Coordinates of C-alpha atoms in Angstrom, one line a residue:
V1 CA 31.6 0.1 22.5
Q2 CA 35.1 1.4 22.2
L3 CA 35.9 3.8 19.4
Q4 CA 39.2 4.8 17.9
A5 CA 39.4 7.7 15.5
S6 CA 42.3 8.2 13.1
G7 CA 43.2 10.0 9.9
G8 CA 43.5 13.6 11.0
G9 CA 46.4 15.8 10.0
L10 CA 47.5 19.0 8.4
V11 CA 46.2 19.9 5.0
Q12 CA 46.0 23.0 2.8
A13 CA 42.7 24.7 2.1
E14 CA 40.7 22.9 -0.7
G15 CA 42.5 19.7 0.2
S16 CA 40.9 16.4 1.4
L17 CA 41.2 14.1 4.3
R18 CA 39.4 10.8 5.2
L19 CA 38.8 10.1 8.9
S20 CA 38.2 6.6 10.1
C21 CA 36.6 5.4 13.3
A22 CA 37.1 1.7 14.2
A23 CA 34.7 0.2 16.7
S24 CA 35.0 -2.8 19.0
G25 CA 32.9 -4.3 21.6
R26 CA 29.1 -4.6 21.2
T27 CA 27.4 -5.1 17.9
F28 CA 28.6 -2.1 15.8
S29 CA 25.8 -2.5 13.2
S30 CA 23.1 -1.8 15.8
Y31 CA 24.2 1.8 16.3
G32 CA 23.7 4.9 14.5
M33 CA 27.0 6.7 14.2
G34 CA 28.1 10.3 14.1
W35 CA 31.0 12.7 13.8
F36 CA 31.3 15.9 15.8
R37 CA 34.0 18.5 16.0
Q38 CA 35.3 21.0 18.5
A39 CA 37.4 24.0 17.7
P40 CA 39.5 25.8 20.3
G41 CA 37.3 28.0 22.5
K42 CA 34.1 26.6 21.0
E43 CA 31.5 24.1 21.9
R44 CA 31.4 20.6 20.3
E45 CA 29.2 20.7 17.3
F46 CA 27.5 18.1 15.1
V47 CA 29.0 17.3 11.7
A48 CA 27.4 14.2 10.2
A49 CA 25.4 11.1 11.1
I50 CA 24.6 7.8 9.5
S51 CA 22.0 5.2 10.4
W52 CA 22.8 1.7 11.4
G53 CA 22.4 0.3 7.9
G54 CA 24.0 3.2 6.1
T55 CA 20.9 4.2 4.2
G56 CA 20.2 7.3 6.2
T57 CA 22.6 10.2 6.5
Y58 CA 22.4 13.8 7.8
Y59 CA 24.8 16.7 7.6
A60 CA 25.4 20.0 9.3
G61 CA 24.7 22.8 6.8
S62 CA 28.3 24.0 7.0
V63 CA 29.7 20.7 5.6
K64 CA 26.8 19.5 3.4
G65 CA 28.1 18.9 -0.2
R66 CA 31.7 18.8 1.0
F67 CA 31.8 15.9 3.6
T68 CA 30.5 12.4 3.2
I69 CA 29.8 9.9 6.0
S70 CA 29.8 6.2 5.3
R71 CA 30.2 3.0 7.1
D72 CA 31.3 -0.6 6.6
N73 CA 29.7 -2.8 9.1
A74 CA 31.8 -5.8 8.0
K75 CA 34.8 -3.8 9.2
N76 CA 33.2 -2.2 12.1
T77 CA 34.3 1.2 10.8
V78 CA 32.7 4.5 10.0
Y79 CA 34.3 7.1 7.7
L80 CA 34.2 10.8 7.1
Q81 CA 35.4 11.9 3.7
M82 CA 36.2 15.6 3.8
N83 CA 36.7 17.5 0.6
S84 CA 37.2 21.2 -0.2
L85 CA 38.4 21.8 3.3
K86 CA 38.4 25.3 4.7
P87 CA 40.4 26.8 7.5
E88 CA 37.2 27.0 9.6
D89 CA 37.0 23.2 9.5
T90 CA 40.0 23.1 11.8
A91 CA 39.0 21.2 15.0
V92 CA 39.4 18.0 16.9
Y93 CA 37.0 15.5 15.3
Y94 CA 35.2 12.9 17.4
C95 CA 33.3 9.9 16.3
A96 CA 30.4 8.6 18.5
A97 CA 27.9 5.8 18.7
A98 CA 24.3 6.8 19.3
R99 CA 21.7 5.3 21.6
S100 CA 19.5 4.5 18.7
P101 CA 19.9 3.0 15.2
G102 CA 18.8 6.1 13.3
T103 CA 20.5 9.4 12.5
S104 CA 21.1 11.4 15.7
V105 CA 22.2 15.0 15.7
T106 CA 22.5 16.1 19.4
I107 CA 25.3 15.2 21.8
K108 CA 22.9 13.8 24.4
E109 CA 21.8 11.2 21.8
Y110 CA 25.3 9.6 21.8
A111 CA 26.4 7.2 24.4
Y112 CA 30.0 6.3 23.3
W113 CA 32.8 8.6 22.2
G114 CA 36.2 8.2 20.6
Q115 CA 39.3 10.1 21.7
G116 CA 39.3 12.6 18.8
T117 CA 41.7 13.3 16.0
Q118 CA 43.1 16.7 15.1
V119 CA 42.3 18.2 11.7
T120 CA 44.2 21.4 10.8
V121 CA 43.5 23.3 7.6
S122 CA 45.9 26.0 6.6
S123 CA 45.0 28.9 4.3

């Protein structure tokens, strides 16, 4: 599976962005998908996950209520809608495909990674 993330950029605090992750290769709908982020000097952390059919989702506590993960299997794409952005959301965001079809939250559960897209939130 090849993953291509896009949609990052510079936004003011309280603004919104929508990230997209286009997948190609093996059957996209078989994989649970996730978003992670990595800020400068920090470890990569889990943000959100969605099951293969889209019925199951899971969020990190820091983004719950502000971010929404979704997927369109017909378009082989997963999305991350980010609202009420805060400066602490600034990071490189990565999409990933999991080894299982459910919601996976740890890095080791993910087999395929995109290249990352930068999100910068100014105060």
